Structure formats: structure tokens, C-alpha cells
Amino acid sequence: MNVVSGAKAPEVTDLHRAAERLEGVAHRTPVMTSSQFDDITGARVFFKCECFQRMGAFKFRGAFNTVASLEPAERARGVVTHSSGNHGQAVALAAKLFDHTKAYVVVPKNAPQVKLQAMEGYGAEIVLCEPTMAERESGATQIIERTGAALIHPFDDPRVIAGQSTAARELIEQAGRPLDLILVPVGGGGLASGTALAARYFSPSTRVIGCEPAGADDACRSVELGRRVPVESPATIADGLRGQLSQLTFELIHKYVDQMVRVQEADIRAAMRWVWDRMKILIEPSAAVPVAALMAGQIEAGGKSVGIILSGGNVDIEAVIDHG
Amino acid sequence: MNVVSGAKAPEVTDLHRAAERLEGVAHRTPVMTSSQFDDITGARVFFKCECFQRMGAFKFRGAFNTVASLEPAERARGVVTHSSGNHGQAVALAAKLFDHTKAYVVVPKNAPQVKLQAMEGYGAEIVLCEPTMAERESGATQIIERTGAALIHPFDDPRVIAGQSTAARELIEQAGRPLDLILVPVGGGGLASGTALAARYFSPSTRVIGCEPAGADDACRSVELGRRVPVESPATIADGLRGQLSQLTFELIHKYVDQMVRVQEADIRAAMRWVWDRMKILIEPSAAVPVAALMAGQIEAGGKSVGIILSGGNVDIEAVIDHG
């Protein structure tokens, strides 16, 4: 069964295989609840804490599933990606854990030193480039031509999407009751696509709501127009959500995500701070976007059981507070 | 069996009853691990996350067990405590949850507004007083004389200690392997006493190590001298650990805590920040003290299975960063 145009949407067998590959490698992250949050929102909310995932974000799931999906001969030539953020760390760690596969990460020169160090700590070879998308892609292409390494895209890949689906699948299992809604942040759309597929296959009565910063709302606009539109001058503290959908993630979201909501910056900041101060969980701004949608009353959730995927915790605390 | 001089040390039946009373009321907080932390320390470390406990600290356990232990007629007159911190919130919440018992909390005028609001949010009646210990105690005494309310001490009470023991008991169960060591912060000594008793009764081969800021080391000095000495001008960021032992907690710690270590301020700050940045768990400075003892190499832990009780997460982030 292949339900989306093009040949690339992951099927249910791909989701099963991803869960098997990640078993015992990815953390089965805890699901937390907060009676205070329930009092505020009138819902019963289950927070899936992917900020506690290896390297601090759900991205590890997709990266590892993809590295593990490669043919041995292919993997022997290494893997490559370009990233200034979580995905680079995810590929570096996934490669290290899967039989010490060689990983190359093309990183823009202006990326934070701490992220470079994390990738190097996982054993990746860092290739610095000028901070433009063209230079990043050209840097990765040169490595592929020279080494034959396999490109690991951050979201435009059914293996990556299948890996990301495992977070929502675990949440569905761990909640211990049927979920009426799952809220998920939308950036490039890999997590949202995987979440929508997990709900479709493992909890068909659950509605999936994609949450996007109003300042980077290409997914909202794309779904409204029925065709993929570019993100223009993204302006949001949620740095993980500034990218835009690929054709594949657009089609999956258009078809299987039940609703999209735009979230205001002030609400994102307030929600992030609430989770820090009350739940003691250090989430990154991108992870606060669905929390904000619920706290700001943008989603009808009274009396409902709601899952929220707290997508990651890689935040520069001082920078975020200074901006606050 | 009463193993300590005086008649007040909790017995194993008290520990069992406390666990029963807290079942389904206190969170069974998750135990987290970090392969990075294990790499740094050479140990296998299990973090018991009491920062995720109700009201953000283990203190809820002892307060609730004590409120639940009162005779109905006694409880009907209400409970009282004095506190500028976690214990006041713990008593307020415990009273609310146990049949909406009336709670009075005497709070020094200079306590943070946010803590006052939290206690009021739990329905407690706040009585402000001058910020001296004499005024706090006199304020509580006046309320007792007027209302007949029962005093809930933060640590000098076998019911409180029995409640705190449940954190270590859960950790012993959740670790899934025998623990060689459990590290616990020492302030007034309620958590350390409860932890030592839990190890004694439920995991006798586990050694318990008390960790104290060098700038507030009355417990270390008391154990060294074999008699209780006062804390003098405590100077530490770990605001939860500035108090001093009672006779009861001194005797329990002297008898059942296997080792005491002093931890330096710079190590406490570095450990707190490491847990924030790498584990994404917002711990308060007091909770970082045992983490620091291990990271700074003050404890022989290579190859060992080690439990650490992350005691709480109620931290003023801006204040702690500004001081950093």
C-alpha cells in the first residue's frame, strides 16, 4: 500500500522495521504529566519527552533508522549530511553507534562551537563551509563525489520519517488510554509526517494537529493552498522550525495531518518558560510550539486526552533568556 | 526494633506504611541514565528525578505522609509550618490533597513572591513574619495556640523521614540491578536519614554517601566529632542545604550513612549546569551536590552502580545564572 503520489512514502512495514531497529538503541523516553497543566487547559495531557532522547532530540530516531537501513557496502563508504543543529549531531551519533560508520557533517562556519564539539565528540568529521544553503549543499555533494558516502537528509526521506514515527508510536502505547489528539511541531515535516502515519496505523481515531510558528508558517500556507509554498524570511525563536516542507512531507501532512495551527512568538516563549519552571524539563523553543497552541486556547481540547511531543531540549539558555 | 537513642526513629513498618500512603498520590518519579555521564565517571549511574515530584521536590513525600498519619480529630484542626522554600509548598499541597486539610504557612517577608503564590495556589493560609528564625517559630507557635493545628517539621519527625525514605526505596526497585552506592544531599538530614533507612531495610549491601556543600558542612563536622555541631554562617548556592541537623537526623546519619563528603561551590555550579545542558533536567543547586561529588572524583565509583537522588528542581534560573 503506497498512499501518496511518488514512490517514497513509508509503509506500515517500514514503521515496524524502524521500531525494531531502534529497540534498545534509542531511549524509550518517559511520558510525563502535570496536574497543573491539566488544570490550566482542561485536558488530560501526556508529554512525550524527546528532549531526553539521545543527543537531546527525536532526530536520533530518523538518523539511526536510516543509517541502519543502508546496505553494508553502502554504509562502508560512510554517511554525510549538512546541518547547523540537531540533525548533524543525530547523524554523527547514529553513525558512531552503528558499527562506527564514518560520518561527515558539513557545518556552516557560524554554527555554535558547542554543537561542533558535540559532533566531533561523536567522532564525526566536520567540514566547515560558508553559511549559505548553496555552500552547504555543494560541500555535501563534493564529499559524496569523493567518498561515495550516503546522504542522510534531515526529513525528505521515508527512512527518516519511519524513524521519527516511533516517538508517536511509543506515546500511543505509553499513554495507557486512547488519545483524542496528538500535537506535533512542524518544521521540515519529518516528525509531523511520522506522527501522522503512526496515528493512522496504530491509533486511527487520534487526530493529529501540526503546530507551526506564525513567523515561519509555510506548512500552514501550503496546506491552505493545496500546494507547497516556500518559507519566506522565517522569523521565530523556534530555530528548529525555520525550514520548509519537501514535496514528500507536504503530501503526507496534507493528507494525514488533520489540522494546522499558527502559534504566536509570545505564546511560544511563555509556554517554554512554563515547562521549564513548572515541569523542570528544559525544552527548546521548537518543542514549546504545541504546548503554546494548547495554553493559548487555539485548540479545542477540553475534556480530551492529548499527547504532545516535546521534540527536543537543545537550547542556549542564556541566549533565550536574553531575548526574553 | 528501635535502633537509635530516643524513641523517635522510624521503624521498617513505618517505612512500609509511608509507601502505602504515598502510592498513587506522590509521583513514582522516573529514573534516568546518561551514557555521557557514565563515560565521564566510569560508573553506571541512575538518577532518581525528584525534581519531577509534585511541587518539584522530594519534600512532598514527607509532608504528605505526616498529614496522612494524623488522627482525624487532630487533622481537623489543620496543620502549620514555617518555611521560605520547598517545605512550605509541600505542606500546602499535601494538606490540600488530603481531604482539603487547612494549612497555615508562616513565611518570612523577604521570601520570593513566586513561592508565596505557589502556596496560596495550593490553598494555604499565608502568615507573613519578620525574616528571623525566632519570628518564624513564634509565628507558628501563635497559630498552634490559637487553632490547635499540628506542626509539620521539615525533617525532625519520624513520619517525615519515613516519607522521604520512599524515594530511595523506589530508586532501589527501579534501577533493576543492585546498587553499590546511593548518593544523597544533606541539609536538615530528613532525606539522608530516610535514604539510609531505605538502604538498610531494602538493600543492605548498598552504601549510602551523604554529600554536603563545603560552605555549610555541619553534618560532616558533626559526624567527625561524634556530636551535633551548629552550622555557622552557611555560604552556598545550595539554598536547600543551609540548615542544620536535628538530634534525630544526626543520630540516624551518624549510625547509618556510610560516608560523608564535602563538595566545593564551583563543582556544584558546574554539575548543575552539566545536568541542565546535557540531561535537559532543570535541577536546583542542592540537587547538584551529589552529582558534583561524583564528577569531581571525590567518590570511588569506577565500575560501580550508583544511585543519585536529584532532590528537587525549584530554582530561580536568572538568579543562578547571574551569580555564575
Short mmCIF file of N, CA, C and O in Angstrom, two decimals, chain A residues 16-103:
data_model
loop_
_atom_site.label_atom_id
_atom_site.label_comp_id
_atom_site.label_asym_id
_atom_site.label_seq_id
_atom_site.Cartn_x
_atom_site.Cartn_y
_atom_site.Cartn_z
N HIS A 16 7.19 -0.62 11.26
CA HIS A 16 7.54 -1.75 12.14
C HIS A 16 9.04 -1.97 12.17
O HIS A 16 9.64 -2.17 13.23
N ARG A 17 9.65 -1.97 10.99
CA ARG A 17 11.10 -2.22 10.93
C ARG A 17 11.86 -1.14 11.69
O ARG A 17 12.85 -1.42 12.38
N ALA A 18 11.42 0.11 11.56
CA ALA A 18 12.09 1.21 12.28
C ALA A 18 12.03 0.98 13.79
O ALA A 18 13.03 1.14 14.51
N ALA A 19 10.85 0.59 14.26
CA ALA A 19 10.70 0.35 15.71
C ALA A 19 11.62 -0.78 16.15
O ALA A 19 12.24 -0.71 17.23
N GLU A 20 11.74 -1.82 15.33
CA GLU A 20 12.64 -2.93 15.68
C GLU A 20 14.10 -2.47 15.73
O GLU A 20 14.84 -2.85 16.62
N ARG A 21 14.49 -1.68 14.73
CA ARG A 21 15.89 -1.24 14.68
C ARG A 21 16.24 -0.35 15.87
O ARG A 21 17.36 -0.37 16.36
N LEU A 22 15.27 0.45 16.32
CA LEU A 22 15.56 1.40 17.39
C LEU A 22 15.44 0.79 18.78
O LEU A 22 15.90 1.38 19.76
N GLU A 23 14.84 -0.37 18.86
CA GLU A 23 14.66 -1.05 20.14
C GLU A 23 16.01 -1.26 20.83
O GLU A 23 16.92 -1.86 20.26
N GLY A 24 16.12 -0.73 22.04
CA GLY A 24 17.36 -0.91 22.79
C GLY A 24 18.48 0.02 22.38
O GLY A 24 19.55 0.01 22.99
N VAL A 25 18.27 0.82 21.34
CA VAL A 25 19.29 1.78 20.90
C VAL A 25 18.83 3.20 21.24
O VAL A 25 19.52 3.94 21.94
N ALA A 26 17.66 3.58 20.72
CA ALA A 26 17.07 4.85 21.15
C ALA A 26 16.51 4.65 22.56
O ALA A 26 16.10 3.56 22.93
N HIS A 27 16.49 5.74 23.33
CA HIS A 27 15.79 5.68 24.61
C HIS A 27 14.29 5.60 24.37
O HIS A 27 13.76 6.31 23.50
N ARG A 28 13.62 4.73 25.10
CA ARG A 28 12.16 4.82 25.18
C ARG A 28 11.88 5.93 26.19
O ARG A 28 11.79 5.69 27.40
N THR A 29 11.77 7.15 25.70
CA THR A 29 11.73 8.32 26.58
C THR A 29 10.46 8.30 27.44
O THR A 29 9.42 7.80 27.01
N PRO A 30 10.54 8.87 28.63
CA PRO A 30 9.37 8.84 29.51
C PRO A 30 8.24 9.74 29.00
O PRO A 30 8.48 10.70 28.28
N VAL A 31 7.04 9.41 29.40
CA VAL A 31 5.87 10.27 29.18
C VAL A 31 5.51 10.88 30.53
O VAL A 31 5.33 10.17 31.51
N MET A 32 5.45 12.19 30.58
CA MET A 32 5.20 12.89 31.84
C MET A 32 3.83 13.57 31.79
O MET A 32 3.32 13.88 30.72
N THR A 33 3.27 13.80 32.97
CA THR A 33 2.01 14.52 33.07
C THR A 33 2.17 15.64 34.09
O THR A 33 3.12 15.63 34.88
N SER A 34 1.28 16.60 34.06
CA SER A 34 1.30 17.72 35.01
C SER A 34 -0.13 18.06 35.36
O SER A 34 -0.89 18.51 34.49
N SER A 35 -0.49 17.85 36.63
CA SER A 35 -1.88 18.18 37.01
C SER A 35 -2.12 19.67 36.89
O SER A 35 -3.24 20.10 36.60
N GLN A 36 -1.08 20.48 37.09
CA GLN A 36 -1.24 21.93 36.91
C GLN A 36 -1.56 22.27 35.45
O GLN A 36 -2.41 23.11 35.17
N PHE A 37 -0.85 21.62 34.54
CA PHE A 37 -1.12 21.88 33.12
C PHE A 37 -2.53 21.43 32.75
O PHE A 37 -3.23 22.11 31.99
N ASP A 38 -2.93 20.30 33.30
CA ASP A 38 -4.30 19.82 33.04
C ASP A 38 -5.33 20.81 33.58
O ASP A 38 -6.36 21.07 32.94
N ASP A 39 -5.05 21.37 34.76
CA ASP A 39 -5.98 22.36 35.32
C ASP A 39 -6.10 23.58 34.40
O ASP A 39 -7.18 24.12 34.19
N ILE A 40 -4.97 24.02 33.86
CA ILE A 40 -4.97 25.21 33.01
C ILE A 40 -5.73 24.96 31.72
O ILE A 40 -6.50 25.81 31.25
N THR A 41 -5.51 23.78 31.13
CA THR A 41 -6.04 23.55 29.78
C THR A 41 -7.36 22.80 29.77
O THR A 41 -8.04 22.76 28.74
N GLY A 42 -7.72 22.19 30.90
CA GLY A 42 -8.94 21.39 30.91
C GLY A 42 -8.82 20.06 30.18
O GLY A 42 -9.81 19.34 30.02
N ALA A 43 -7.63 19.72 29.74
CA ALA A 43 -7.40 18.45 29.04
C ALA A 43 -6.58 17.53 29.94
O ALA A 43 -6.09 17.93 31.00
N ARG A 44 -6.43 16.28 29.54
CA ARG A 44 -5.50 15.36 30.20
C ARG A 44 -4.34 15.19 29.23
O ARG A 44 -4.51 14.57 28.17
N VAL A 45 -3.18 15.72 29.59
CA VAL A 45 -2.10 15.86 28.62
C VAL A 45 -0.93 14.94 28.96
O VAL A 45 -0.50 14.86 30.12
N PHE A 46 -0.44 14.26 27.95
CA PHE A 46 0.70 13.34 28.06
C PHE A 46 1.87 13.89 27.24
O PHE A 46 1.77 14.00 26.02
N PHE A 47 2.94 14.24 27.95
CA PHE A 47 4.10 14.84 27.30
C PHE A 47 5.13 13.75 26.98
O PHE A 47 5.68 13.14 27.91
N LYS A 48 5.41 13.54 25.71
CA LYS A 48 6.43 12.58 25.30
C LYS A 48 7.77 13.31 25.24
O LYS A 48 8.00 14.17 24.38
N CYS A 49 8.68 12.93 26.15
CA CYS A 49 9.86 13.76 26.41
C CYS A 49 11.05 13.38 25.53
O CYS A 49 12.03 12.80 26.01
N GLU A 50 10.98 13.77 24.26
CA GLU A 50 12.10 13.50 23.36
C GLU A 50 13.31 14.41 23.63
O GLU A 50 14.38 14.17 23.08
N CYS A 51 13.13 15.40 24.48
CA CYS A 51 14.29 16.16 24.95
C CYS A 51 15.24 15.25 25.74
O CYS A 51 16.43 15.55 25.84
N PHE A 52 14.73 14.15 26.25
CA PHE A 52 15.58 13.18 26.96
C PHE A 52 16.10 12.08 26.03
O PHE A 52 16.73 11.12 26.48
N GLN A 53 15.82 12.21 24.74
CA GLN A 53 16.35 11.25 23.77
C GLN A 53 17.87 11.41 23.66
O GLN A 53 18.42 12.43 24.04
N ARG A 54 18.55 10.44 23.14
CA ARG A 54 19.99 10.54 22.88
C ARG A 54 20.25 11.77 22.02
O ARG A 54 19.49 12.08 21.12
N MET A 55 21.30 12.44 22.28
CA MET A 55 21.69 13.75 21.71
C MET A 55 20.62 14.82 21.90
O MET A 55 20.77 15.93 21.39
N GLY A 56 19.59 14.56 22.68
CA GLY A 56 18.69 15.63 23.11
C GLY A 56 17.54 15.95 22.19
O GLY A 56 16.89 16.97 22.37
N ALA A 57 17.23 15.07 21.22
CA ALA A 57 16.10 15.36 20.34
C ALA A 57 15.67 14.10 19.60
O ALA A 57 16.46 13.16 19.43
N PHE A 58 14.41 14.13 19.12
CA PHE A 58 13.85 13.00 18.37
C PHE A 58 14.67 12.66 17.13
O PHE A 58 14.56 11.56 16.58
N LYS A 59 15.48 13.60 16.66
CA LYS A 59 16.21 13.44 15.39
C LYS A 59 17.06 12.17 15.36
O LYS A 59 17.35 11.64 14.29
N PHE A 60 17.46 11.71 16.53
CA PHE A 60 18.27 10.49 16.57
C PHE A 60 17.54 9.31 15.96
O PHE A 60 18.15 8.45 15.32
N ARG A 61 16.22 9.29 16.13
CA ARG A 61 15.45 8.14 15.65
C ARG A 61 15.55 8.00 14.13
O ARG A 61 15.86 6.91 13.62
N GLY A 62 15.27 9.07 13.43
CA GLY A 62 15.30 9.01 11.96
C GLY A 62 16.70 8.78 11.43
O GLY A 62 16.89 8.02 10.47
N ALA A 63 17.67 9.43 12.06
CA ALA A 63 19.05 9.27 11.57
C ALA A 63 19.51 7.83 11.77
O ALA A 63 20.09 7.22 10.86
N PHE A 64 19.23 7.26 12.93
CA PHE A 64 19.69 5.90 13.18
C PHE A 64 18.98 4.91 12.26
O PHE A 64 19.60 3.99 11.71
N ASN A 65 17.68 5.09 12.10
CA ASN A 65 16.95 4.16 11.23
C ASN A 65 17.51 4.19 9.81
O ASN A 65 17.60 3.16 9.15
N THR A 66 17.90 5.37 9.37
CA THR A 66 18.42 5.49 8.00
C THR A 66 19.80 4.85 7.89
O THR A 66 20.07 4.09 6.95
N VAL A 67 20.67 5.13 8.83
CA VAL A 67 22.00 4.51 8.80
C VAL A 67 21.85 2.98 8.84
O VAL A 67 22.52 2.25 8.11
N ALA A 68 20.93 2.52 9.69
CA ALA A 68 20.75 1.07 9.84
C ALA A 68 20.10 0.45 8.61
O ALA A 68 20.20 -0.77 8.40
N SER A 69 19.42 1.26 7.80
CA SER A 69 18.74 0.75 6.60
C SER A 69 19.68 0.58 5.41
O SER A 69 19.32 -0.07 4.43
N LEU A 70 20.85 1.18 5.48
CA LEU A 70 21.77 1.12 4.34
C LEU A 70 22.28 -0.30 4.14
O LEU A 70 22.43 -1.08 5.09
N GLU A 71 22.56 -0.65 2.89
CA GLU A 71 23.26 -1.90 2.61
C GLU A 71 24.68 -1.82 3.19
O GLU A 71 25.28 -0.74 3.19
N PRO A 72 25.20 -2.94 3.66
CA PRO A 72 26.54 -2.90 4.28
C PRO A 72 27.60 -2.25 3.37
O PRO A 72 28.43 -1.46 3.85
N ALA A 73 27.56 -2.55 2.10
CA ALA A 73 28.57 -1.98 1.20
C ALA A 73 28.42 -0.46 1.09
O ALA A 73 29.40 0.28 0.98
N GLU A 74 27.16 -0.03 1.13
CA GLU A 74 26.86 1.40 1.04
C GLU A 74 27.35 2.10 2.33
O GLU A 74 28.02 3.14 2.29
N ARG A 75 27.03 1.47 3.46
CA ARG A 75 27.38 2.06 4.75
C ARG A 75 28.89 2.11 4.92
O ARG A 75 29.42 3.01 5.59
N ALA A 76 29.58 1.18 4.31
CA ALA A 76 31.04 1.13 4.45
C ALA A 76 31.69 2.37 3.86
O ALA A 76 32.82 2.72 4.22
N ARG A 77 30.98 3.06 2.96
CA ARG A 77 31.53 4.29 2.38
C ARG A 77 31.21 5.51 3.23
O ARG A 77 31.62 6.62 2.91
N GLY A 78 30.47 5.30 4.28
CA GLY A 78 30.18 6.42 5.20
C GLY A 78 28.88 7.12 4.89
O GLY A 78 28.19 6.80 3.91
N VAL A 79 28.54 8.08 5.75
CA VAL A 79 27.32 8.88 5.58
C VAL A 79 27.70 10.35 5.68
O VAL A 79 28.71 10.71 6.28
N VAL A 80 26.85 11.18 5.08
CA VAL A 80 27.14 12.62 5.06
C VAL A 80 25.84 13.40 5.22
O VAL A 80 24.77 12.94 4.77
N THR A 81 25.94 14.54 5.89
CA THR A 81 24.81 15.47 5.91
C THR A 81 25.35 16.87 6.08
O THR A 81 26.54 17.07 6.32
N HIS A 82 24.46 17.85 5.91
CA HIS A 82 24.84 19.21 6.28
C HIS A 82 23.82 19.73 7.28
O HIS A 82 22.63 19.48 7.15
N SER A 83 24.31 20.42 8.29
CA SER A 83 23.44 20.81 9.40
C SER A 83 24.15 21.81 10.28
O SER A 83 25.36 21.76 10.45
N SER A 84 23.39 22.73 10.85
CA SER A 84 23.95 23.59 11.89
C SER A 84 23.37 23.21 13.25
O SER A 84 23.65 23.85 14.24
N GLY A 85 22.55 22.16 13.28
CA GLY A 85 21.83 21.91 14.53
C GLY A 85 21.72 20.45 14.90
O GLY A 85 22.67 19.68 14.79
N ASN A 86 20.52 20.07 15.34
CA ASN A 86 20.30 18.75 15.91
C ASN A 86 20.57 17.62 14.93
O ASN A 86 21.07 16.56 15.33
N HIS A 87 20.25 17.82 13.65
CA HIS A 87 20.37 16.71 12.71
C HIS A 87 21.83 16.27 12.54
O HIS A 87 22.12 15.08 12.42
N GLY A 88 22.74 17.24 12.54
CA GLY A 88 24.15 16.88 12.43
C GLY A 88 24.60 16.02 13.60
O GLY A 88 25.31 15.01 13.43
N GLN A 89 24.18 16.39 14.79
CA GLN A 89 24.51 15.58 15.96
C GLN A 89 23.86 14.20 15.88
O GLN A 89 24.45 13.19 16.26
N ALA A 90 22.65 14.18 15.36
CA ALA A 90 21.93 12.90 15.26
C ALA A 90 22.65 11.95 14.31
O ALA A 90 22.84 10.77 14.62
N VAL A 91 23.07 12.46 13.15
CA VAL A 91 23.77 11.62 12.18
C VAL A 91 25.12 11.17 12.75
O VAL A 91 25.51 10.00 12.62
N ALA A 92 25.81 12.09 13.40
CA ALA A 92 27.12 11.75 13.96
C ALA A 92 26.98 10.62 14.99
O ALA A 92 27.74 9.64 14.97
N LEU A 93 26.01 10.74 15.88
CA LEU A 93 25.84 9.72 16.92
C LEU A 93 25.31 8.41 16.33
O LEU A 93 25.79 7.32 16.70
N ALA A 94 24.37 8.50 15.41
CA ALA A 94 23.82 7.28 14.81
C ALA A 94 24.91 6.50 14.09
O ALA A 94 25.00 5.27 14.21
N ALA A 95 25.76 7.22 13.36
CA ALA A 95 26.84 6.55 12.64
C ALA A 95 27.81 5.88 13.61
O ALA A 95 28.20 4.72 13.43
N LYS A 96 28.15 6.60 14.65
CA LYS A 96 29.07 6.03 15.64
C LYS A 96 28.49 4.74 16.24
O LYS A 96 29.19 3.73 16.38
N LEU A 97 27.20 4.79 16.57
CA LEU A 97 26.60 3.65 17.26
C LEU A 97 26.38 2.48 16.32
O LEU A 97 26.33 1.33 16.76
N PHE A 98 26.20 2.75 15.02
CA PHE A 98 26.02 1.64 14.11
C PHE A 98 27.38 1.25 13.55
O PHE A 98 27.81 1.73 12.50
N ASP A 99 28.07 0.44 14.31
CA ASP A 99 29.30 -0.17 13.81
C ASP A 99 30.36 0.86 13.44
O ASP A 99 31.17 0.63 12.53
N HIS A 100 30.39 1.98 14.15
CA HIS A 100 31.40 3.03 13.91
C HIS A 100 31.50 3.41 12.44
O HIS A 100 32.59 3.49 11.87
N THR A 101 30.32 3.63 11.84
CA THR A 101 30.27 4.13 10.46
C THR A 101 30.89 5.52 10.39
O THR A 101 30.70 6.35 11.29
N LYS A 102 31.62 5.77 9.33
CA LYS A 102 32.22 7.09 9.13
C LYS A 102 31.14 8.12 8.83
O LYS A 102 30.26 7.88 8.00
N ALA A 103 31.18 9.26 9.52
CA ALA A 103 30.19 10.33 9.27
C ALA A 103 30.91 11.63 8.94
O ALA A 103 31.87 12.01 9.60
#
